[in-house]
């Protein structure tokens, strides 16, 4: 008697996963960040260093708006994080390094391009460390100088020196040392204030508005000088606050050991 073959059961097909889309608005700001970084590189290659410096500052503005839009619309995604990091590396790592090398470091030869490469490498390490530690460190501080801060320091220095009309070998030596210093600060563990806990929607005293208008007026009057001054103050704020905390810790004397009370063997008897 022939045995009938059981029909093979077909495995149920897995439902096709919906293709995940991307958030358009924050990624448009990230693209603007990337475009300004590329434009800064192109301007630096054509020896238009002031234009390149302004493009880096505009790129920083796009980066700030990108983060604000993500938080306001609650549109954070893994794609956006990775795209933002790549755009930051170009705009705040490669572009300032190219500007600094072609503007001031080229006469130093190997020492100059090593300094420019170190800036890019430290910026990449800084971004990678930030992505790894983003959920494990307090939002009040950055660990090390943020890469947009280092890039803005380069850009404002270019604008400041063009404003003063300074040139010569002394300028090149200072900028060479500054490039190495910025790379070191980016990979250091020195805390820098992130200003993320500052709530602009909260009620504040009237004098705060007056101070904000005063600062904006001064920056508008002398943008090259004031932007450089503000970035220099932020640059030194991290090490100064770090040294201040170390000095406070070392100045604290150990608590004196409490004196032992005499052991009473009997009433009114001490030993």
PDB file of C-alpha atoms in Angstrom:
ATOM      1  CA  UNK A   1       0.000   0.000   0.000  1.00  0.00           C
ATOM      2  CA  UNK A   2       1.545   3.264  -1.090  1.00  0.00           C
ATOM      3  CA  UNK A   3       2.036   5.880   1.549  1.00  0.00           C
ATOM      4  CA  UNK A   4       0.906   9.286   0.619  1.00  0.00           C
ATOM      5  CA  UNK A   5       3.491  11.957   1.002  1.00  0.00           C
ATOM      6  CA  UNK A   6       2.495  14.664   3.317  1.00  0.00           C
ATOM      7  CA  UNK A   7       2.561  18.026   1.683  1.00  0.00           C
ATOM      8  CA  UNK A   8       5.397  20.144   2.861  1.00  0.00           C
ATOM      9  CA  UNK A   9       4.352  22.916   5.118  1.00  0.00           C
ATOM     10  CA  UNK A  10       5.462  26.230   3.914  1.00  0.00           C
ATOM     11  CA  UNK A  11       7.121  28.400   6.428  1.00  0.00           C
ATOM     12  CA  UNK A  12       5.079  31.475   7.186  1.00  0.00           C
ATOM     13  CA  UNK A  13       6.555  34.481   5.541  1.00  0.00           C
ATOM     14  CA  UNK A  14       7.853  37.103   7.840  1.00  0.00           C
ATOM     15  CA  UNK A  15       6.064  40.390   7.427  1.00  0.00           C
ATOM     16  CA  UNK A  16       8.199  42.879   5.628  1.00  0.00           C
ATOM     17  CA  UNK A  17       9.600  45.451   7.901  1.00  0.00           C
ATOM     18  CA  UNK A  18       8.512  48.940   7.188  1.00  0.00           C
ATOM     19  CA  UNK A  19      11.300  51.021   5.863  1.00  0.00           C
ATOM     20  CA  UNK A  20      12.197  53.548   8.441  1.00  0.00           C
ATOM     21  CA  UNK A  21      12.282  57.083   7.235  1.00  0.00           C
ATOM     22  CA  UNK A  22      14.428  59.937   8.439  1.00  0.00           C
ATOM     23  CA  UNK A  23      13.544  63.250   9.981  1.00  0.00           C
ATOM     24  CA  UNK A  24      13.895  65.895   7.310  1.00  0.00           C
ATOM     25  CA  UNK A  25      14.132  69.137   9.293  1.00  0.00           C
ATOM     26  CA  UNK A  26      17.043  68.372  11.670  1.00  0.00           C
ATOM     27  CA  UNK A  27      18.970  66.620   8.897  1.00  0.00           C
ATOM     28  CA  UNK A  28      18.564  69.693   6.692  1.00  0.00           C
ATOM     29  CA  UNK A  29      20.329  71.739   9.356  1.00  0.00           C
ATOM     30  CA  UNK A  30      23.022  69.052   9.559  1.00  0.00           C
ATOM     31  CA  UNK A  31      23.414  69.258   5.772  1.00  0.00           C
ATOM     32  CA  UNK A  32      23.791  73.023   6.093  1.00  0.00           C
ATOM     33  CA  UNK A  33      26.515  72.386   8.660  1.00  0.00           C
ATOM     34  CA  UNK A  34      28.281  70.045   6.245  1.00  0.00           C
ATOM     35  CA  UNK A  35      27.903  72.463   3.335  1.00  0.00           C
ATOM     36  CA  UNK A  36      29.450  75.336   5.292  1.00  0.00           C
ATOM     37  CA  UNK A  37      32.359  73.109   6.282  1.00  0.00           C
ATOM     38  CA  UNK A  38      33.010  72.138   2.677  1.00  0.00           C
ATOM     39  CA  UNK A  39      32.645  75.771   1.580  1.00  0.00           C
ATOM     40  CA  UNK A  40      35.232  76.780   4.193  1.00  0.00           C
ATOM     41  CA  UNK A  41      37.696  74.234   2.780  1.00  0.00           C
ATOM     42  CA  UNK A  42      37.120  75.501  -0.777  1.00  0.00           C
ATOM     43  CA  UNK A  43      37.595  79.113   0.349  1.00  0.00           C
ATOM     44  CA  UNK A  44      40.803  78.246   2.210  1.00  0.00           C
ATOM     45  CA  UNK A  45      42.228  76.493  -0.857  1.00  0.00           C
ATOM     46  CA  UNK A  46      41.608  79.736  -2.761  1.00  0.00           C
ATOM     47  CA  UNK A  47      43.334  81.682   0.057  1.00  0.00           C
ATOM     48  CA  UNK A  48      40.123  83.433   1.129  1.00  0.00           C
ATOM     49  CA  UNK A  49      40.711  82.838   4.821  1.00  0.00           C
ATOM     50  CA  UNK A  50      38.278  85.441   6.171  1.00  0.00           C
ATOM     51  CA  UNK A  51      35.471  83.891   4.118  1.00  0.00           C
ATOM     52  CA  UNK A  52      36.474  80.450   5.381  1.00  0.00           C
ATOM     53  CA  UNK A  53      36.421  81.660   8.984  1.00  0.00           C
ATOM     54  CA  UNK A  54      32.922  83.129   8.576  1.00  0.00           C
ATOM     55  CA  UNK A  55      31.737  79.861   6.999  1.00  0.00           C
ATOM     56  CA  UNK A  56      33.008  77.916  10.033  1.00  0.00           C
ATOM     57  CA  UNK A  57      31.075  80.230  12.367  1.00  0.00           C
ATOM     58  CA  UNK A  58      27.914  79.818  10.288  1.00  0.00           C
ATOM     59  CA  UNK A  59      28.476  76.068  10.411  1.00  0.00           C
ATOM     60  CA  UNK A  60      28.531  76.283  14.200  1.00  0.00           C
ATOM     61  CA  UNK A  61      25.210  78.136  14.073  1.00  0.00           C
ATOM     62  CA  UNK A  62      23.691  75.332  11.976  1.00  0.00           C
ATOM     63  CA  UNK A  63      25.002  72.789  14.482  1.00  0.00           C
ATOM     64  CA  UNK A  64      23.336  74.629  17.381  1.00  0.00           C
ATOM     65  CA  UNK A  65      20.022  74.882  15.494  1.00  0.00           C
ATOM     66  CA  UNK A  66      20.244  71.200  14.632  1.00  0.00           C
ATOM     67  CA  UNK A  67      20.376  70.229  18.295  1.00  0.00           C
ATOM     68  CA  UNK A  68      17.608  72.686  19.248  1.00  0.00           C
ATOM     69  CA  UNK A  69      15.270  71.356  16.559  1.00  0.00           C
ATOM     70  CA  UNK A  70      15.920  67.758  17.600  1.00  0.00           C
ATOM     71  CA  UNK A  71      15.056  68.523  21.234  1.00  0.00           C
ATOM     72  CA  UNK A  72      11.995  70.632  20.414  1.00  0.00           C
ATOM     73  CA  UNK A  73      10.502  68.132  17.948  1.00  0.00           C
ATOM     74  CA  UNK A  74      11.700  65.012  19.804  1.00  0.00           C
ATOM     75  CA  UNK A  75      13.110  63.680  16.518  1.00  0.00           C
ATOM     76  CA  UNK A  76      16.344  62.078  17.670  1.00  0.00           C
ATOM     77  CA  UNK A  77      17.438  59.023  15.690  1.00  0.00           C
ATOM     78  CA  UNK A  78      20.520  56.875  15.308  1.00  0.00           C
ATOM     79  CA  UNK A  79      20.879  58.016  11.705  1.00  0.00           C
ATOM     80  CA  UNK A  80      20.817  61.654  12.791  1.00  0.00           C
ATOM     81  CA  UNK A  81      23.481  61.065  15.439  1.00  0.00           C
ATOM     82  CA  UNK A  82      25.857  59.404  12.980  1.00  0.00           C
ATOM     83  CA  UNK A  83      25.205  61.971  10.259  1.00  0.00           C
ATOM     84  CA  UNK A  84      25.751  64.828  12.688  1.00  0.00           C
ATOM     85  CA  UNK A  85      29.087  63.364  13.824  1.00  0.00           C
ATOM     86  CA  UNK A  86      30.326  63.026  10.237  1.00  0.00           C
ATOM     87  CA  UNK A  87      29.250  66.577   9.420  1.00  0.00           C
ATOM     88  CA  UNK A  88      30.952  67.876  12.578  1.00  0.00           C
ATOM     89  CA  UNK A  89      34.197  66.128  11.655  1.00  0.00           C
ATOM     90  CA  UNK A  90      34.252  67.871   8.281  1.00  0.00           C
ATOM     91  CA  UNK A  91      33.059  71.295   9.458  1.00  0.00           C
ATOM     92  CA  UNK A  92      34.878  71.488  12.798  1.00  0.00           C
ATOM     93  CA  UNK A  93      37.792  69.126  12.215  1.00  0.00           C
ATOM     94  CA  UNK A  94      38.982  69.122   8.610  1.00  0.00           C
ATOM     95  CA  UNK A  95      37.952  72.679   7.671  1.00  0.00           C
ATOM     96  CA  UNK A  96      39.729  74.501  10.563  1.00  0.00           C
ATOM     97  CA  UNK A  97      42.803  72.307  10.115  1.00  0.00           C
ATOM     98  CA  UNK A  98      43.020  73.163   6.398  1.00  0.00           C
ATOM     99  CA  UNK A  99      42.487  76.867   7.146  1.00  0.00           C
ATOM    100  CA  UNK A 100      45.143  76.891   9.837  1.00  0.00           C
ATOM    101  CA  UNK A 101      47.655  74.942   7.738  1.00  0.00           C
ATOM    102  CA  UNK A 102      47.324  77.064   4.588  1.00  0.00           C
ATOM    103  CA  UNK A 103      47.147  80.318   6.558  1.00  0.00           C
ATOM    104  CA  UNK A 104      49.921  79.938   9.132  1.00  0.00           C
ATOM    105  CA  UNK A 105      51.399  76.429   9.464  1.00  0.00           C
ATOM    106  CA  UNK A 106      52.670  75.795   5.950  1.00  0.00           C
ATOM    107  CA  UNK A 107      56.051  77.502   6.520  1.00  0.00           C
ATOM    108  CA  UNK A 108      56.865  74.967   9.272  1.00  0.00           C
ATOM    109  CA  UNK A 109      56.848  72.049   6.833  1.00  0.00           C
ATOM    110  CA  UNK A 110      56.423  68.689   8.511  1.00  0.00           C
ATOM    111  CA  UNK A 111      55.821  70.220  11.931  1.00  0.00           C
ATOM    112  CA  UNK A 112      53.003  72.290  10.468  1.00  0.00           C
ATOM    113  CA  UNK A 113      51.057  69.531   8.737  1.00  0.00           C
ATOM    114  CA  UNK A 114      51.527  67.246  11.740  1.00  0.00           C
ATOM    115  CA  UNK A 115      49.900  69.925  13.895  1.00  0.00           C
ATOM    116  CA  UNK A 116      46.994  70.200  11.434  1.00  0.00           C
ATOM    117  CA  UNK A 117      46.578  66.412  11.322  1.00  0.00           C
ATOM    118  CA  UNK A 118      46.712  66.215  15.108  1.00  0.00           C
ATOM    119  CA  UNK A 119      43.863  68.719  15.261  1.00  0.00           C
ATOM    120  CA  UNK A 120      41.745  66.518  12.962  1.00  0.00           C
ATOM    121  CA  UNK A 121      42.650  63.300  14.795  1.00  0.00           C
ATOM    122  CA  UNK A 122      41.910  64.757  18.226  1.00  0.00           C
ATOM    123  CA  UNK A 123      38.621  66.113  16.926  1.00  0.00           C
ATOM    124  CA  UNK A 124      37.645  62.653  15.649  1.00  0.00           C
ATOM    125  CA  UNK A 125      38.593  61.078  18.980  1.00  0.00           C
ATOM    126  CA  UNK A 126      36.619  63.764  20.800  1.00  0.00           C
ATOM    127  CA  UNK A 127      33.490  63.032  18.739  1.00  0.00           C
ATOM    128  CA  UNK A 128      33.840  59.261  19.201  1.00  0.00           C
ATOM    129  CA  UNK A 129      34.243  59.647  22.978  1.00  0.00           C
ATOM    130  CA  UNK A 130      31.239  61.956  23.143  1.00  0.00           C
ATOM    131  CA  UNK A 131      29.041  59.452  21.289  1.00  0.00           C
ATOM    132  CA  UNK A 132      30.095  56.680  23.666  1.00  0.00           C
ATOM    133  CA  UNK A 133      29.687  58.710  26.882  1.00  0.00           C
ATOM    134  CA  UNK A 134      26.603  60.732  25.916  1.00  0.00           C
ATOM    135  CA  UNK A 135      24.302  58.764  28.256  1.00  0.00           C
ATOM    136  CA  UNK A 136      26.769  58.262  31.105  1.00  0.00           C
ATOM    137  CA  UNK A 137      28.016  61.773  31.880  1.00  0.00           C
ATOM    138  CA  UNK A 138      26.100  64.756  33.302  1.00  0.00           C
ATOM    139  CA  UNK A 139      24.783  67.152  30.671  1.00  0.00           C
ATOM    140  CA  UNK A 140      26.027  70.181  32.581  1.00  0.00           C
ATOM    141  CA  UNK A 141      29.634  69.669  31.449  1.00  0.00           C
ATOM    142  CA  UNK A 142      31.549  68.473  28.409  1.00  0.00           C
ATOM    143  CA  UNK A 143      34.524  66.167  28.971  1.00  0.00           C
ATOM    144  CA  UNK A 144      37.253  68.050  27.163  1.00  0.00           C
ATOM    145  CA  UNK A 145      36.920  71.036  24.851  1.00  0.00           C
ATOM    146  CA  UNK A 146      34.045  70.418  22.399  1.00  0.00           C
ATOM    147  CA  UNK A 147      35.142  70.304  18.781  1.00  0.00           C
ATOM    148  CA  UNK A 148      32.845  73.211  17.732  1.00  0.00           C
ATOM    149  CA  UNK A 149      34.553  75.327  20.393  1.00  0.00           C
ATOM    150  CA  UNK A 150      37.996  74.482  18.997  1.00  0.00           C
ATOM    151  CA  UNK A 151      36.856  75.272  15.454  1.00  0.00           C
ATOM    152  CA  UNK A 152      35.305  78.588  16.509  1.00  0.00           C
ATOM    153  CA  UNK A 153      38.537  79.466  18.313  1.00  0.00           C
ATOM    154  CA  UNK A 154      40.424  79.001  15.036  1.00  0.00           C
ATOM    155  CA  UNK A 155      37.855  81.005  13.062  1.00  0.00           C
ATOM    156  CA  UNK A 156      37.709  83.922  15.509  1.00  0.00           C
ATOM    157  CA  UNK A 157      41.508  84.031  15.671  1.00  0.00           C
ATOM    158  CA  UNK A 158      41.657  84.426  11.894  1.00  0.00           C
ATOM    159  CA  UNK A 159      39.122  87.264  11.978  1.00  0.00           C
ATOM    160  CA  UNK A 160      40.822  88.915  14.960  1.00  0.00           C
ATOM    161  CA  UNK A 161      44.301  88.937  13.419  1.00  0.00           C
ATOM    162  CA  UNK A 162      42.948  90.194  10.098  1.00  0.00           C
ATOM    163  CA  UNK A 163      41.230  92.966  12.045  1.00  0.00           C
ATOM    164  CA  UNK A 164      44.536  93.915  13.707  1.00  0.00           C
ATOM    165  CA  UNK A 165      46.498  93.538  10.486  1.00  0.00           C
ATOM    166  CA  UNK A 166      49.101  91.406  12.250  1.00  0.00           C
ATOM    167  CA  UNK A 167      51.541  89.302  10.232  1.00  0.00           C
ATOM    168  CA  UNK A 168      55.022  87.951  10.532  1.00  0.00           C
ATOM    169  CA  UNK A 169      56.863  84.958  12.013  1.00  0.00           C
ATOM    170  CA  UNK A 170      55.685  85.631  15.578  1.00  0.00           C
ATOM    171  CA  UNK A 171      52.092  85.077  14.474  1.00  0.00           C
ATOM    172  CA  UNK A 172      52.967  81.717  12.940  1.00  0.00           C
ATOM    173  CA  UNK A 173      54.704  80.419  16.085  1.00  0.00           C
ATOM    174  CA  UNK A 174      51.751  81.419  18.282  1.00  0.00           C
ATOM    175  CA  UNK A 175      49.270  79.729  15.956  1.00  0.00           C
ATOM    176  CA  UNK A 176      51.392  76.587  15.807  1.00  0.00           C
ATOM    177  CA  UNK A 177      51.370  76.351  19.601  1.00  0.00           C
ATOM    178  CA  UNK A 178      47.637  77.114  19.676  1.00  0.00           C
ATOM    179  CA  UNK A 179      46.891  74.294  17.240  1.00  0.00           C
ATOM    180  CA  UNK A 180      48.684  71.758  19.427  1.00  0.00           C
ATOM    181  CA  UNK A 181      46.983  73.193  22.519  1.00  0.00           C
ATOM    182  CA  UNK A 182      43.508  72.900  21.002  1.00  0.00           C
ATOM    183  CA  UNK A 183      44.160  69.287  20.059  1.00  0.00           C
ATOM    184  CA  UNK A 184      45.295  68.494  23.594  1.00  0.00           C
ATOM    185  CA  UNK A 185      42.286  70.196  25.185  1.00  0.00           C
ATOM    186  CA  UNK A 186      39.851  68.253  22.979  1.00  0.00           C
ATOM    187  CA  UNK A 187      41.131  64.857  24.165  1.00  0.00           C
ATOM    188  CA  UNK A 188      41.697  65.958  27.764  1.00  0.00           C
ATOM    189  CA  UNK A 189      39.332  65.268  30.653  1.00  0.00           C
ATOM    190  CA  UNK A 190      39.044  68.936  31.628  1.00  0.00           C
ATOM    191  CA  UNK A 191      35.343  69.758  32.121  1.00  0.00           C
ATOM    192  CA  UNK A 192      33.811  72.584  30.089  1.00  0.00           C
ATOM    193  CA  UNK A 193      30.422  74.080  30.803  1.00  0.00           C
ATOM    194  CA  UNK A 194      27.829  73.027  28.221  1.00  0.00           C
ATOM    195  CA  UNK A 195      25.193  75.671  29.155  1.00  0.00           C
ATOM    196  CA  UNK A 196      22.510  73.031  28.492  1.00  0.00           C
ATOM    197  CA  UNK A 197      20.862  73.616  31.860  1.00  0.00           C
ATOM    198  CA  UNK A 198      20.288  77.272  31.091  1.00  0.00           C
ATOM    199  CA  UNK A 199      16.541  77.577  30.492  1.00  0.00           C
ATOM    200  CA  UNK A 200      15.786  80.508  28.208  1.00  0.00           C
ATOM    201  CA  UNK A 201      12.014  80.006  28.610  1.00  0.00           C
ATOM    202  CA  UNK A 202      12.126  80.533  32.357  1.00  0.00           C
ATOM    203  CA  UNK A 203      11.335  83.891  33.929  1.00  0.00           C
ATOM    204  CA  UNK A 204      14.488  85.849  34.671  1.00  0.00           C
ATOM    205  CA  UNK A 205      15.253  89.267  36.191  1.00  0.00           C
ATOM    206  CA  UNK A 206      15.001  92.343  33.979  1.00  0.00           C
ATOM    207  CA  UNK A 207      18.732  93.002  34.311  1.00  0.00           C
ATOM    208  CA  UNK A 208      19.423  89.714  32.496  1.00  0.00           C
ATOM    209  CA  UNK A 209      17.691  91.074  29.406  1.00  0.00           C
ATOM    210  CA  UNK A 210      19.659  94.308  29.715  1.00  0.00           C
ATOM    211  CA  UNK A 211      22.963  92.415  29.934  1.00  0.00           C
ATOM    212  CA  UNK A 212      22.046  90.252  26.929  1.00  0.00           C
ATOM    213  CA  UNK A 213      21.204  93.338  24.839  1.00  0.00           C
ATOM    214  CA  UNK A 214      24.439  95.013  25.986  1.00  0.00           C
ATOM    215  CA  UNK A 215      26.569  92.012  24.992  1.00  0.00           C
ATOM    216  CA  UNK A 216      24.858  91.765  21.598  1.00  0.00           C
ATOM    217  CA  UNK A 217      25.399  95.466  21.008  1.00  0.00           C
ATOM    218  CA  UNK A 218      29.104  95.240  21.814  1.00  0.00           C
ATOM    219  CA  UNK A 219      29.521  92.157  19.620  1.00  0.00           C
ATOM    220  CA  UNK A 220      27.722  93.917  16.769  1.00  0.00           C
ATOM    221  CA  UNK A 221      30.003  96.962  17.155  1.00  0.00           C
ATOM    222  CA  UNK A 222      33.268  94.983  17.148  1.00  0.00           C
ATOM    223  CA  UNK A 223      32.427  91.411  16.048  1.00  0.00           C
ATOM    224  CA  UNK A 224      35.984  90.300  15.332  1.00  0.00           C
ATOM    225  CA  UNK A 225      37.334  91.504  18.671  1.00  0.00           C
ATOM    226  CA  UNK A 226      34.410  90.440  20.849  1.00  0.00           C
ATOM    227  CA  UNK A 227      33.933  86.990  19.314  1.00  0.00           C
ATOM    228  CA  UNK A 228      37.620  86.267  19.773  1.00  0.00           C
ATOM    229  CA  UNK A 229      37.456  87.524  23.372  1.00  0.00           C
ATOM    230  CA  UNK A 230      34.423  85.383  24.204  1.00  0.00           C
ATOM    231  CA  UNK A 231      35.969  82.266  22.687  1.00  0.00           C
ATOM    232  CA  UNK A 232      39.287  82.890  24.468  1.00  0.00           C
ATOM    233  CA  UNK A 233      37.462  83.261  27.788  1.00  0.00           C
ATOM    234  CA  UNK A 234      35.610  79.992  27.189  1.00  0.00           C
ATOM    235  CA  UNK A 235      38.876  78.291  26.218  1.00  0.00           C
ATOM    236  CA  UNK A 236      40.621  79.218  29.471  1.00  0.00           C
ATOM    237  CA  UNK A 237      37.520  78.755  31.649  1.00  0.00           C
ATOM    238  CA  UNK A 238      37.885  74.974  31.665  1.00  0.00           C
ATOM    239  CA  UNK A 239      41.512  74.774  32.876  1.00  0.00           C
ATOM    240  CA  UNK A 240      41.015  77.630  35.360  1.00  0.00           C
ATOM    241  CA  UNK A 241      37.945  76.013  36.914  1.00  0.00           C
ATOM    242  CA  UNK A 242      39.753  72.661  36.990  1.00  0.00           C
ATOM    243  CA  UNK A 243      42.797  74.153  38.758  1.00  0.00           C
ATOM    244  CA  UNK A 244      40.539  76.051  41.159  1.00  0.00           C
ATOM    245  CA  UNK A 245      38.802  72.844  42.216  1.00  0.00           C
ATOM    246  CA  UNK A 246      42.157  71.090  42.657  1.00  0.00           C
ATOM    247  CA  UNK A 247      43.386  73.954  44.827  1.00  0.00           C
ATOM    248  CA  UNK A 248      40.246  73.776  46.956  1.00  0.00           C
ATOM    249  CA  UNK A 249      40.666  70.042  47.468  1.00  0.00           C
ATOM    250  CA  UNK A 250      44.314  70.373  48.485  1.00  0.00           C
ATOM    251  CA  UNK A 251      43.566  73.254  50.855  1.00  0.00           C
ATOM    252  CA  UNK A 252      41.039  71.262  52.809  1.00  0.00           C
ATOM    253  CA  UNK A 253      42.765  69.860  55.886  1.00  0.00           C
ATOM    254  CA  UNK A 254      41.786  66.393  57.048  1.00  0.00           C
ATOM    255  CA  UNK A 255      39.264  66.436  59.836  1.00  0.00           C
ATOM    256  CA  UNK A 256      40.841  66.163  63.245  1.00  0.00           C
ATOM    257  CA  UNK A 257      40.399  62.803  64.884  1.00  0.00           C
ATOM    258  CA  UNK A 258      37.967  63.023  67.792  1.00  0.00           C
ATOM    259  CA  UNK A 259      39.609  62.770  71.156  1.00  0.00           C
ATOM    260  CA  UNK A 260      38.923  59.524  72.935  1.00  0.00           C
ATOM    261  CA  UNK A 261      36.927  59.835  76.101  1.00  0.00           C
ATOM    262  CA  UNK A 262      38.361  58.160  79.174  1.00  0.00           C
ATOM    263  CA  UNK A 263      36.851  54.794  79.910  1.00  0.00           C
ATOM    264  CA  UNK A 264      34.930  54.737  83.157  1.00  0.00           C
ATOM    265  CA  UNK A 265      35.390  51.555  85.143  1.00  0.00           C
ATOM    266  CA  UNK A 266      33.167  52.506  87.982  1.00  0.00           C
ATOM    267  CA  UNK A 267      31.155  55.476  89.101  1.00  0.00           C
ATOM    268  CA  UNK A 268      33.476  58.428  89.360  1.00  0.00           C
ATOM    269  CA  UNK A 269      36.538  56.298  88.497  1.00  0.00           C
ATOM    270  CA  UNK A 270      38.483  57.059  85.304  1.00  0.00           C
ATOM    271  CA  UNK A 271      41.201  55.060  83.606  1.00  0.00           C
TER     272      UNK A 271
END
